[in-house]
Short mmCIF file of C-alpha atoms and ligand atoms in Angstrom, two decimals:
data_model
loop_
_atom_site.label_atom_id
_atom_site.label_comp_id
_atom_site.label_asym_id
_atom_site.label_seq_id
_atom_site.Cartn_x
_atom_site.Cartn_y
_atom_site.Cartn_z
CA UNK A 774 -30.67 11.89 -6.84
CA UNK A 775 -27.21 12.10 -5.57
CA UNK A 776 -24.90 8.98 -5.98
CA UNK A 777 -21.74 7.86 -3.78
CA UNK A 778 -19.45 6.98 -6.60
CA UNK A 779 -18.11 9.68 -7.79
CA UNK A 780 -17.06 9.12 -11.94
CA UNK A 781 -13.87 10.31 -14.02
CA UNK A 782 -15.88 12.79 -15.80
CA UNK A 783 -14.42 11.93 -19.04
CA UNK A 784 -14.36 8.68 -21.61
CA UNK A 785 -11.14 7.14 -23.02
CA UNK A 786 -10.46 7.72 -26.59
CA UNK A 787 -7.17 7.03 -26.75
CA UNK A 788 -4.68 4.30 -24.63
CA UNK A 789 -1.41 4.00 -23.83
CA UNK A 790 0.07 0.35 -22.98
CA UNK A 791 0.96 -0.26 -19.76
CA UNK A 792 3.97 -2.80 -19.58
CA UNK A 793 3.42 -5.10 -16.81
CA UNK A 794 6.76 -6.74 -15.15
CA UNK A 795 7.19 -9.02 -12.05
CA UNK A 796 8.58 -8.20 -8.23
CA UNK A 797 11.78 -9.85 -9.66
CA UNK A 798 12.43 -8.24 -12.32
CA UNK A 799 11.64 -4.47 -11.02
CA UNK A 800 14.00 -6.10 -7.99
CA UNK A 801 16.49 -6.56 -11.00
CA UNK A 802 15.85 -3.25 -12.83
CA UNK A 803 15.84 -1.30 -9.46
CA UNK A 804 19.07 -2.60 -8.57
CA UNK A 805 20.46 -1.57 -12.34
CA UNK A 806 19.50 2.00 -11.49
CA UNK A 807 21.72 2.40 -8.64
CA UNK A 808 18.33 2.36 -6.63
CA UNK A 809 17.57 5.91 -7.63
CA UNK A 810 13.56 5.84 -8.80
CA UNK A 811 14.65 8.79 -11.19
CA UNK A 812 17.08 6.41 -13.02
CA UNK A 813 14.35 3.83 -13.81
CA UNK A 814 12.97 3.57 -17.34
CA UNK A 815 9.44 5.10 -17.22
CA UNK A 816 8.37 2.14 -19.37
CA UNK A 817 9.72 -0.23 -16.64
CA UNK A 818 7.21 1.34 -13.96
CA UNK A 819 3.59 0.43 -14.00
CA UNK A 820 1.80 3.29 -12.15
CA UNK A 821 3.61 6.44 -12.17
CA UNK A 822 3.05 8.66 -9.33
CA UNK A 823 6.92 10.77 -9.42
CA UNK A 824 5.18 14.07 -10.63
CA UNK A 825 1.86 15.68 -12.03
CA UNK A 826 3.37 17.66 -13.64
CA UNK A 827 3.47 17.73 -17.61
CA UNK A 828 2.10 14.49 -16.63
CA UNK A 829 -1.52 15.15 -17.69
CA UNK A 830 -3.60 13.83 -20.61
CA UNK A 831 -4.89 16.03 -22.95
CA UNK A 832 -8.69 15.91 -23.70
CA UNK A 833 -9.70 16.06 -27.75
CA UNK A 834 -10.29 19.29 -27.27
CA UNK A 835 -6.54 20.12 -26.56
CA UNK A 836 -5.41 18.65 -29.37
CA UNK A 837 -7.60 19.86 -31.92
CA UNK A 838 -5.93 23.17 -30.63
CA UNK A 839 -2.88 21.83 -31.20
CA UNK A 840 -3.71 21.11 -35.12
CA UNK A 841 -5.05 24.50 -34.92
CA UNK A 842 -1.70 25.92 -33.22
CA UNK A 843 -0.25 29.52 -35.42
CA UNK A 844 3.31 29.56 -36.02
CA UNK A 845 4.04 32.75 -37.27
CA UNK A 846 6.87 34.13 -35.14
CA UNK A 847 4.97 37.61 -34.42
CA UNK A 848 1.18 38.34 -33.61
CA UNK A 849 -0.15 34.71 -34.30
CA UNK A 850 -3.88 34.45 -33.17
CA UNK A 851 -2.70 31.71 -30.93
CA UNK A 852 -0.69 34.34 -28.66
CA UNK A 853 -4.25 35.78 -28.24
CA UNK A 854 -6.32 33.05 -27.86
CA UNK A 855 -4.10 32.46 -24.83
CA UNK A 856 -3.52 35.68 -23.86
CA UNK A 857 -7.82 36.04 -23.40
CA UNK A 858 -7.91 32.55 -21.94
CA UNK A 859 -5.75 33.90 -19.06
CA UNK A 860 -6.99 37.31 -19.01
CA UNK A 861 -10.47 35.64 -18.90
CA UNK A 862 -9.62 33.35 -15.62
CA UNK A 863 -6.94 35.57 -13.79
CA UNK A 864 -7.65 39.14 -14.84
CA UNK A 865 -4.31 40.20 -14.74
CA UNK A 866 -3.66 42.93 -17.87
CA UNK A 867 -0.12 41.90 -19.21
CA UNK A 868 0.66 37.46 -19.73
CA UNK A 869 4.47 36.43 -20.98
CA UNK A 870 4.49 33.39 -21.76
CA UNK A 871 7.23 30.85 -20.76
CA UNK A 872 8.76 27.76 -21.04
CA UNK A 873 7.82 26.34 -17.94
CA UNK A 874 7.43 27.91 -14.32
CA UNK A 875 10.76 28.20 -13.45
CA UNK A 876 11.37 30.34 -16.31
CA UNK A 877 8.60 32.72 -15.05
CA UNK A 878 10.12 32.92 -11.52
CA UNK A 879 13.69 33.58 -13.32
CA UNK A 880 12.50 36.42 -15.03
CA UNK A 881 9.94 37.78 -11.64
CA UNK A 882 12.72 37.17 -9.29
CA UNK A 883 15.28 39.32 -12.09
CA UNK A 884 13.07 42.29 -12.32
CA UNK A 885 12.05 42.52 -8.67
CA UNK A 886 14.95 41.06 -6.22
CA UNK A 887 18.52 41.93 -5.60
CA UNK A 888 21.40 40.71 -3.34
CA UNK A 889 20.36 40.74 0.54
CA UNK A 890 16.55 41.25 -0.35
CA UNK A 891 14.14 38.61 1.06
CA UNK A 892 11.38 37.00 -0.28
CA UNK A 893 8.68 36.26 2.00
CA UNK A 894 6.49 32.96 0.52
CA UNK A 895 4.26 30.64 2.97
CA UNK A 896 6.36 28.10 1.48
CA UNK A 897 8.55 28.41 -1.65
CA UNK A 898 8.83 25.48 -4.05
CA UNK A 899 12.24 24.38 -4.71
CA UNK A 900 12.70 26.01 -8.24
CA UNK A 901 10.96 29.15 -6.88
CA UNK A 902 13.59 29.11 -3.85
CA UNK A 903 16.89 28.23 -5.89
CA UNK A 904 15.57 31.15 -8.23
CA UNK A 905 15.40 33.44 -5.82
CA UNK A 906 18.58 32.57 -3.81
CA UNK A 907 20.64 33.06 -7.33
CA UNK A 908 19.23 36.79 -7.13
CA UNK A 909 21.86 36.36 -3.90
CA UNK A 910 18.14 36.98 -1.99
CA UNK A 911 16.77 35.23 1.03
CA UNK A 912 13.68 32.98 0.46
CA UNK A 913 11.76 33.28 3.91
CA UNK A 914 9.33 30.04 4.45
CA UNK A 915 6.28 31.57 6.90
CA UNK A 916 3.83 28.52 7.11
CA UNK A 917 1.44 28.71 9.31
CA UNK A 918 1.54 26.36 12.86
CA UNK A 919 -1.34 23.77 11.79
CA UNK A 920 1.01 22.59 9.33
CA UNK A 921 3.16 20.74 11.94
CA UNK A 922 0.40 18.74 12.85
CA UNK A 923 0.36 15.98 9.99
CA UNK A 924 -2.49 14.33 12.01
CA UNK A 925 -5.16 17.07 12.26
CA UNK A 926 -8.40 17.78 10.03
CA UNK A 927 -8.06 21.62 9.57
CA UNK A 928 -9.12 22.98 6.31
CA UNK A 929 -6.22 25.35 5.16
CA UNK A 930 -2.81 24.00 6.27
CA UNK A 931 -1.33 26.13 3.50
CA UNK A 932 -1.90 29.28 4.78
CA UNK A 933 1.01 31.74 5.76
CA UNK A 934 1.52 32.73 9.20
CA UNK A 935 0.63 36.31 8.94
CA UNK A 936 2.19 37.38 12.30
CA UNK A 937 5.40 36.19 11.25
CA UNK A 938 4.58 37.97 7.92
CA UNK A 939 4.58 41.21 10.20
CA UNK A 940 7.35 40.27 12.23
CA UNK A 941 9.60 39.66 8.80
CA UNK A 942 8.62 43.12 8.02
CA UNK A 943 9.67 44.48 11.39
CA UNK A 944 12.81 42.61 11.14
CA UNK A 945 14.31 43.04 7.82
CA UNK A 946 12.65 46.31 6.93
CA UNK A 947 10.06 47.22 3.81
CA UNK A 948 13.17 48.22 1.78
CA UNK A 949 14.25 45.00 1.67
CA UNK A 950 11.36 43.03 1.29
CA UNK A 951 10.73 43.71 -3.03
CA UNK A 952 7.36 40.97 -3.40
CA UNK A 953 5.63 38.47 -1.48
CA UNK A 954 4.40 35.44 -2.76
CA UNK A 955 1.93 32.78 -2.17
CA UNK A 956 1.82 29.53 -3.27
CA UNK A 957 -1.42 27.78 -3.67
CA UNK A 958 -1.58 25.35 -3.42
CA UNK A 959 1.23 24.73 -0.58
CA UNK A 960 3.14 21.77 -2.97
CA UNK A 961 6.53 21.84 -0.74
CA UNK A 962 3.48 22.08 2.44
CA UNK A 963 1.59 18.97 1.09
CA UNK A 964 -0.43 20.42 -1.39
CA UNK A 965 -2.80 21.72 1.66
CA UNK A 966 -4.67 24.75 0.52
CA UNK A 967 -4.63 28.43 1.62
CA UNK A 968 -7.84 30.53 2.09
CA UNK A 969 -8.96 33.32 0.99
CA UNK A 970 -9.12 34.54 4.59
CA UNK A 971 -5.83 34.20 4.73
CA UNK A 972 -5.16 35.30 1.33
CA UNK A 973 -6.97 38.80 2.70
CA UNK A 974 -4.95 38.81 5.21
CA UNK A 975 -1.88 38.63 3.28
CA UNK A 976 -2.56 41.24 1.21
CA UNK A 977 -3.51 43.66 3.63
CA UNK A 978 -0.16 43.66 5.49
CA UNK A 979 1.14 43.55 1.43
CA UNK A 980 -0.93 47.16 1.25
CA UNK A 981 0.17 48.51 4.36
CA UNK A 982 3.92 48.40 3.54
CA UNK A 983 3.14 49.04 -0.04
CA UNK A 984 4.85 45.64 -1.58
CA UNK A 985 3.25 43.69 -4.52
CA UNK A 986 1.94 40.16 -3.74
CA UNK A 987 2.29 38.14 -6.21
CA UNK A 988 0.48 34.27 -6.52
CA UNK A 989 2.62 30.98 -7.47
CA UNK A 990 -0.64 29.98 -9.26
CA UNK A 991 0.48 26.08 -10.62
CA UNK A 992 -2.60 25.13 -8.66
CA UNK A 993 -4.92 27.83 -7.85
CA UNK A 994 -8.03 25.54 -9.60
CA UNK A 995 -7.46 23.06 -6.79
CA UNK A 996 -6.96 25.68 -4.05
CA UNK A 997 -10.29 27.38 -5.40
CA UNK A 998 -12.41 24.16 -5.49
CA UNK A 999 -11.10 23.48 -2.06
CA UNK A 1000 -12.08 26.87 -0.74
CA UNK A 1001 -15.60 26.33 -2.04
CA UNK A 1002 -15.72 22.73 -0.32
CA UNK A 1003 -14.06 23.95 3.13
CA UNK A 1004 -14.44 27.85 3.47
CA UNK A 1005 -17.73 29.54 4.28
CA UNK A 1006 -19.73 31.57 2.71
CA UNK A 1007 -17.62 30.26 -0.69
CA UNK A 1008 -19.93 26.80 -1.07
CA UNK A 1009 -22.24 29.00 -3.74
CA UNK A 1010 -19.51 30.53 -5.15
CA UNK A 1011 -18.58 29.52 -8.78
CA UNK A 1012 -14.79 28.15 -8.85
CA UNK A 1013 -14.20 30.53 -11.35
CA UNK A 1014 -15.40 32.79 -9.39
CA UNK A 1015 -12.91 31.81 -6.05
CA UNK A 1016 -10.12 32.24 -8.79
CA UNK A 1017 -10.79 35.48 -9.69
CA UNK A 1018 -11.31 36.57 -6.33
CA UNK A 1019 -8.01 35.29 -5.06
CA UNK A 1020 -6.13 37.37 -8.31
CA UNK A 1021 -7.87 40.03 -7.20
CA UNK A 1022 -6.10 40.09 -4.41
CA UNK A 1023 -2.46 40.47 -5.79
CA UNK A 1024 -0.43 41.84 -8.63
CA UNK A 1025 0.34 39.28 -10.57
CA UNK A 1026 1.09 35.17 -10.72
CA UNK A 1027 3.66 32.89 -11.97
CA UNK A 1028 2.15 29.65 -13.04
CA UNK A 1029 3.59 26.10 -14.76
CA UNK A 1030 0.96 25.24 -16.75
CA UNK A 1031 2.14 21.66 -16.53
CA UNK A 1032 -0.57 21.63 -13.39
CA UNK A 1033 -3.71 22.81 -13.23
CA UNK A 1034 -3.82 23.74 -17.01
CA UNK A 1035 -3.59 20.51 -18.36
CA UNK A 1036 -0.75 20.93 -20.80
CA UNK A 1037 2.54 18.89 -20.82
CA UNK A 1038 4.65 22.03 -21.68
CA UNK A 1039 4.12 25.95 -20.38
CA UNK A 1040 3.73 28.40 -18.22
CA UNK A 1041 3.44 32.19 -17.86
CA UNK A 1042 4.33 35.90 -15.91
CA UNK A 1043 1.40 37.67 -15.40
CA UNK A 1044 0.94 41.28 -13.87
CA UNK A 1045 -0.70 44.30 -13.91
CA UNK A 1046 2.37 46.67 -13.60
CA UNK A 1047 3.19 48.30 -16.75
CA UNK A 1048 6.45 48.71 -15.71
CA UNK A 1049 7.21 45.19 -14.37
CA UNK A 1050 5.91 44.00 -17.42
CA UNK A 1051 8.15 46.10 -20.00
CA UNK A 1052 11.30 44.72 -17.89
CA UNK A 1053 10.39 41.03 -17.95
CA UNK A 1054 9.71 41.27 -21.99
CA UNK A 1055 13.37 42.61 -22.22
CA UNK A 1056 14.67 39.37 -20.71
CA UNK A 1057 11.93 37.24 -22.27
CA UNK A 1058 13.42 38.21 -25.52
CA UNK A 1059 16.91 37.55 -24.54
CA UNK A 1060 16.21 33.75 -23.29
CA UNK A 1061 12.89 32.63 -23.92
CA UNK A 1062 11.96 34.34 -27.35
CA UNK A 1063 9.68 36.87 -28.88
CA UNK A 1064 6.56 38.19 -26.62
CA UNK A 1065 3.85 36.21 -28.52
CA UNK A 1066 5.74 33.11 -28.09
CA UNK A 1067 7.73 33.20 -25.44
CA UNK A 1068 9.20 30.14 -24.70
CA UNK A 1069 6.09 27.99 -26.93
CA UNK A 1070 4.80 26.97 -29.93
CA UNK A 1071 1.94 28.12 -31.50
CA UNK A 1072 0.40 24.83 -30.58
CA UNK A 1073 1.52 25.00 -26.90
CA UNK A 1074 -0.29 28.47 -26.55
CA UNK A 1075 -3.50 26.95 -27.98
CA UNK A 1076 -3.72 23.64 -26.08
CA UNK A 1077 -3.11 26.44 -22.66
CA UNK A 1078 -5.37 28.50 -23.86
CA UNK A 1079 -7.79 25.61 -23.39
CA UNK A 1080 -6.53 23.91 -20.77
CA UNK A 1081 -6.72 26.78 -18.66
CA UNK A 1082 -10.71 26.95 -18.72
CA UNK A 1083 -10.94 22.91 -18.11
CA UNK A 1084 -8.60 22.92 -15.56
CA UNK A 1085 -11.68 24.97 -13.63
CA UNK A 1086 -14.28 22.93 -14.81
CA UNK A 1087 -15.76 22.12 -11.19
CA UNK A 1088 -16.87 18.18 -12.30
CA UNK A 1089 -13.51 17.50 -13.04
CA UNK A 1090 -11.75 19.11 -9.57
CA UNK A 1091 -14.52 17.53 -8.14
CA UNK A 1092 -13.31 14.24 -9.10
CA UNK A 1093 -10.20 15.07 -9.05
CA UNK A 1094 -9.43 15.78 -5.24
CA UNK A 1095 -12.29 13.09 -4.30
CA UNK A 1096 -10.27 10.76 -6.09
CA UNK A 1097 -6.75 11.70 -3.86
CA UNK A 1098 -8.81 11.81 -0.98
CA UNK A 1099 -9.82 8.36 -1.28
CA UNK A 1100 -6.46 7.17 -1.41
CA UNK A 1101 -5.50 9.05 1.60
CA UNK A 1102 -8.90 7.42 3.26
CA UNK A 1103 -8.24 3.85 3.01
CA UNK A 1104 -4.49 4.19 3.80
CA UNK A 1105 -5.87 6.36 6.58
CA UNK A 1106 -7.97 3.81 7.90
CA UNK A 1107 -5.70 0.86 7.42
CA UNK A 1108 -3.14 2.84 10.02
CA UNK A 1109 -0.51 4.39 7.50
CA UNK A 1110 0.96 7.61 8.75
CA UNK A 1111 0.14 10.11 5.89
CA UNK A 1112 -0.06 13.87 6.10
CA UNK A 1113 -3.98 14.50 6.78
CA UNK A 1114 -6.35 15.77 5.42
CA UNK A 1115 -4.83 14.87 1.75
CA UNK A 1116 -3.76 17.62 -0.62
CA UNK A 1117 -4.81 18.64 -4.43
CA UNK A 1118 -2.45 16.83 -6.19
CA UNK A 1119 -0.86 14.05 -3.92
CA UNK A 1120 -0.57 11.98 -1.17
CA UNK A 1121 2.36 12.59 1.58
CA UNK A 1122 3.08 9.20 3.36
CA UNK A 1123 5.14 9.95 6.48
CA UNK A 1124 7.84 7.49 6.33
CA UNK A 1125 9.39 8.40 9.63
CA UNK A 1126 6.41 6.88 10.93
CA UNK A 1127 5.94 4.74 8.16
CA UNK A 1128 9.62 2.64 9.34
CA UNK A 1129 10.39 3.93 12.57
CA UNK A 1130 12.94 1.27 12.88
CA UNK A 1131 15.29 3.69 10.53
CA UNK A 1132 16.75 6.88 11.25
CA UNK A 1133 16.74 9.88 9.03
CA UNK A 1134 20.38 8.97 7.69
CA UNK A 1135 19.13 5.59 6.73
CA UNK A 1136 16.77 6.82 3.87
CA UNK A 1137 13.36 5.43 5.14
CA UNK A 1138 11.72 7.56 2.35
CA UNK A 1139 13.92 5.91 0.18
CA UNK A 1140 13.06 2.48 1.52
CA UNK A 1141 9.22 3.19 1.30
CA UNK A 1142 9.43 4.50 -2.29
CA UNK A 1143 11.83 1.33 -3.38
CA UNK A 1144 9.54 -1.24 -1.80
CA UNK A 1145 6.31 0.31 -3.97
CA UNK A 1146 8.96 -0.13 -6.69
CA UNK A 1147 9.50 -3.41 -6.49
CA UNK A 1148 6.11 -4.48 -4.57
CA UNK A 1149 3.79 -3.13 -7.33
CA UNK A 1150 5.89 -1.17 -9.92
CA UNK A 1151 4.37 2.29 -8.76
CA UNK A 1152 6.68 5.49 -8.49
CA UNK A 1153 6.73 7.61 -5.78
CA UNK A 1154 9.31 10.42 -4.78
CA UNK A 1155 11.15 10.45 -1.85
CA UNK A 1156 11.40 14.15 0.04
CA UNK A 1157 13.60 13.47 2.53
CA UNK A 1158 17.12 12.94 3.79
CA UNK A 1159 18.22 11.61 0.11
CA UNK A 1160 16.59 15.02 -0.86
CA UNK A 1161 16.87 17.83 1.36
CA UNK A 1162 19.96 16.20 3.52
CA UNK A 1163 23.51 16.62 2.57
CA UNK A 1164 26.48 15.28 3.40
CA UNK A 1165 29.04 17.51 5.57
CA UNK A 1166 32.14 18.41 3.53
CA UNK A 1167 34.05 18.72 5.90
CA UNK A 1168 33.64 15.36 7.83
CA UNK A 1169 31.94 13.12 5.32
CA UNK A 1170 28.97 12.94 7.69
CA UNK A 1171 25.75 12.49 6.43
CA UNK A 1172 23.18 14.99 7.74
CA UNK A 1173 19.72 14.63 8.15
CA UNK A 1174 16.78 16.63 5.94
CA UNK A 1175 13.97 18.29 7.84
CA UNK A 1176 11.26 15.53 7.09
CA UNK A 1177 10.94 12.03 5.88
CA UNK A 1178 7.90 12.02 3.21
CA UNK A 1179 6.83 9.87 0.33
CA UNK A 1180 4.92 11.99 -2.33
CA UNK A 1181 2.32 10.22 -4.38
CA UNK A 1182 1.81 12.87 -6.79
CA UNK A 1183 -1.01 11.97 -9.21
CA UNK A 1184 -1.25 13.15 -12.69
CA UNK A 1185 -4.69 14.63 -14.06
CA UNK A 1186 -7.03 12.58 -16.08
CA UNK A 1187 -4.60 9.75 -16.71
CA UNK A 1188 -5.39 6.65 -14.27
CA UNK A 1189 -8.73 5.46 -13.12
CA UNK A 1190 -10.18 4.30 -10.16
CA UNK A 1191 -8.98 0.42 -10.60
CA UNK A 1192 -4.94 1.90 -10.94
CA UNK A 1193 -5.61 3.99 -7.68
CA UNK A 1194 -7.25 0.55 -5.54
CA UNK A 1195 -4.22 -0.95 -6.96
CA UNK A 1196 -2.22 1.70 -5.71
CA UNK A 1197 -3.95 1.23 -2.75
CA UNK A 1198 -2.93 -2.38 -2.41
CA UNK A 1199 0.79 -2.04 -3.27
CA UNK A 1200 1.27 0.60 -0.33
CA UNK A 1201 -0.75 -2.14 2.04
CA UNK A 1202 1.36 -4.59 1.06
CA UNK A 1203 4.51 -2.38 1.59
CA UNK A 1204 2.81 -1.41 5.35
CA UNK A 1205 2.69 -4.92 6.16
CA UNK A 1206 6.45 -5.56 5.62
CA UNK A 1207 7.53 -2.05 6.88
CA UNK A 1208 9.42 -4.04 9.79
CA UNK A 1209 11.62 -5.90 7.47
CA UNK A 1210 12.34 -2.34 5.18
CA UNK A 1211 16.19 -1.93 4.64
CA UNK A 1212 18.13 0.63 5.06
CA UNK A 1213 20.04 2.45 2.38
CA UNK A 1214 23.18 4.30 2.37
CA UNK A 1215 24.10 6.65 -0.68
CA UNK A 1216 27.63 5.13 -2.46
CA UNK A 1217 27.85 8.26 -5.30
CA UNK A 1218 26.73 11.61 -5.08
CA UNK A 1219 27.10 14.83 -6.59
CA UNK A 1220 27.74 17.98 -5.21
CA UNK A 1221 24.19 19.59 -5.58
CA UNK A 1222 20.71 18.63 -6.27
CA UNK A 1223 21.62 14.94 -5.25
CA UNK A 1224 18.51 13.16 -5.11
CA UNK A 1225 18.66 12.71 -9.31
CA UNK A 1226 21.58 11.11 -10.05
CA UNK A 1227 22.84 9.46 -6.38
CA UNK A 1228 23.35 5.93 -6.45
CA UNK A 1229 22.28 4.14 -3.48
CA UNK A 1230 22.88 0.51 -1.97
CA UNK A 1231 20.49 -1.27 0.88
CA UNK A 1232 22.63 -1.98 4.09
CA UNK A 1233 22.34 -5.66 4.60
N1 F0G B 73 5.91 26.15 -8.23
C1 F0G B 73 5.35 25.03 -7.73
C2 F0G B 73 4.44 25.15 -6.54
C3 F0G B 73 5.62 23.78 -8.30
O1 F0G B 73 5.05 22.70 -7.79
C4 F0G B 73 6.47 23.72 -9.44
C5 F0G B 73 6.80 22.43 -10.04
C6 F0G B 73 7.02 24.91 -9.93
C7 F0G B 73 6.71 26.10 -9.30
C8 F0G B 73 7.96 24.93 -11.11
O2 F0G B 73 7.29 24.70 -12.29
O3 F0G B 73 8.35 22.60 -13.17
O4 F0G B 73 7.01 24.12 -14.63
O5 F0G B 73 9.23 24.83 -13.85
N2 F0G B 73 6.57 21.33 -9.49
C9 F0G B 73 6.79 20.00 -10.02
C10 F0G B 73 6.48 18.96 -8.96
C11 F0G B 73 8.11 19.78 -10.68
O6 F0G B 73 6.77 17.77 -9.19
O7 F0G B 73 5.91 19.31 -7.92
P1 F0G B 73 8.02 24.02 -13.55
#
């Protein structure tokens, strides 16, 4: 017998208090941070939707492997409970691990990319960009068409456009084309997954030329489960199964842990190329630490070690991306402009659409993500102007950013189903009032990476 509520496949053994406040004084507290969400107190917000990552909870599980956790500074079993846990799942030979994900693009990017190279990605994620731009290296976005469309139902918006792919190869030349990568899922493409059609694809132009592809893997349990939900032939295929099959298809992955491994700190290189890996151990021991710690504790390795297998567990992505979905359902059907069909981790509210009355210059995402502020107390993140704009040095002008979106971003195993019909509500409420949303104009900013320490005013 099949049921239609779908359950958190977990109890609650462990709370953390939620502080509740009132419209006036998140109005009050708002104002206090310059009206930049990232300057709020996270104890002053009541449903936190800015990231999912690090953002998970743990399961009992976890932490008993953090009790467990091996300090020694060389060879501690912990190094290899991880090590198998990753072998086990990815199959690639060598793991380093890392602080976080940005540390294993650093040290990828390092070994592989020089000045004037480009990296081919369907779309890289801004840490994954900025690290490859430091290599003085071009980081080519190839998404494919269908993501354009924020309206339509198809299955794999993630995917790379694999004629441009060629065409990138025609144009800048093998020589200068060192790796390509594919995130999945497509976070800076709204989460939308890529499939292993195109992943095929990919890899076959990646053979032809005789170039490495290599997998931004933060999410590939989510990708996978939506592959064996969407793509067919995959629907009697295991998860762990999809997983394996799309590592198959490259040489190696990158991956923050703080996703789809359920840990709140870590992440890992992983390859098969001996070579590759003796380079990136070099610099792991110069800034992250010794190869069977990397950037970690002993107890860090162990709770990724176990992470890593629930994160696949097919009851809990099962819940997990019905859950997002119906979020994006009954915003969906009440009229609000969201990026459809909803992605792994978040929902992508459209906020062009969302307060047409403002242009890009006059922050709607901003407006959008300050009214859930004050409405309900929930967090979102703006990706817009505030974000990806900048202001012209030159003339002072403010220029607009190449979308206006409003990521609810939903950590793993932390709120239930009451917090996301609340949710729910608060971004009704906010839809109702869109027409009297206020503009905002940014008063301070600095010179680079803006969006996390601007102060902002609303234009009266
Ligand atoms: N790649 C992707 C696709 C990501 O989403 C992130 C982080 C990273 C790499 C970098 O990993 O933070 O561990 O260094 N995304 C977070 C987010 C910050 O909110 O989407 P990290």
């Amino acid at each position: 017998m099949t049921f239609k509520t779908i359950i958190e496949p977990f109890r609650i053994k462990v709370v953390e208090q939620i502080k509740m406040t009132t419209p006036e004084q998140r109005k009050e507290m708002i104002q206090a941070a310059g009206y930049n969400i990232f300057a709020l107190h996270s104890d002053d917000v009541i449903i936190d939707l800015l990231t999912d990552s690090g953002t998970g909870a743990m399961s009992a599980n976890q932490w008993g492997g953090v009790m467990r956790g091996d300090e020694s500074y060389a060879g501690s079993p912990s190094y290899f409970n991880f090590y198998d846990s990753i072998h086990d799942v990815t199959g690639f030979e060598y793991v380093i691990p890392t602080h976080q994900g940005r540390a294993a693009e650093r040290i990828l990017f390092s070994v592989t990319c020089n000045e004037g190279d480009v990296v081919p990605n369907n779309s890289h994620f801004d840490t994954t960009r900025a690290n490859v731009e430091y290599r003085g290296a071009v980081a080519l976005d190839l998404p494919c068409g269908e993501l354009a469309d924020m309206d339509s139902d198809r299955p794999f918006k993630g995917n790379m456009d694999v004629d441009r792919l060629r065409a990138a190869f025609a144009e800048y030349g093998p020589d200068r084309i060192p790796l390509v990568m594919m995130t999945v899922t497509n976070n800076s493409g709204g989460g939308q997954p890529v499939s292993l059609a195109n992943m095929r694809a990919v890899a076959e132009v990646c053979r032809e030329f005789d170039k490495p592809l290599y997998l931004d893997a933060c999410r590939i349990a989510e990708n996978a489960m939506f592959i064996k939900m969407r793509e067919p032939g995959y629907a009697e295929k295991s998860v762990r199964e999809i997983v394996r099959e799309m590592c198959d298809l490259a040489q190696g992955c990158t991956m923050s842990a703080k996703k789809d491994a359920i840990v709140n700190m870590g992440g890992f290189l992983a390859t098969r190329d001996a070579d590759l890996k003796r380079d990136a151990q070099s610099l792991l021991i110069l800034t992250e630490g010794f190869p069977t710690y990397g950037g970690l504790s002993g107890r860090d390795l162990e709770a990724l070690a176990i992470g890593m297998q629930e994160g696949i567990d097919e009851d809990y992505l099962n819940y997990r991306l019905t859950s997002t979905r119906y979020v994006g359902q009954h915003l969906r059907d009440a009229g609000v402009p969201l990026l459809w069909p909803t992605g792994g981790h978040a929902i992508y509210l459209d906020a062009k659409r969302f307060a047409p009355h403002l242009s890009p210059t006059q922050l709607p995402g901003v407006s959008v993500a300050i009214a859930l502020y004050e409405l309900g107390g929930v967090r979102a993140c703006e990706i817009g102007t505030l974000m990806f704009g900048r202001q012209d040095p030159a003339t002072g002008e403010e220029l607009a950013g190449p979308r206006e979106l409003v990521r609810l971003a939903i950590p793993r195993r932390v709120y239930t189903q009451s917090h996301m019909d609340y949710v729910i509500e608060v971004v009704l409420k906010a839809w109702q009032q869109r027409e009297s949303l206020p503009a905002y104009r940014i008063v301070e900013q600095p010179p680079f990476l803006r969006h996390f320490s601007a102060k902002l005013e609303p234009v009266s």
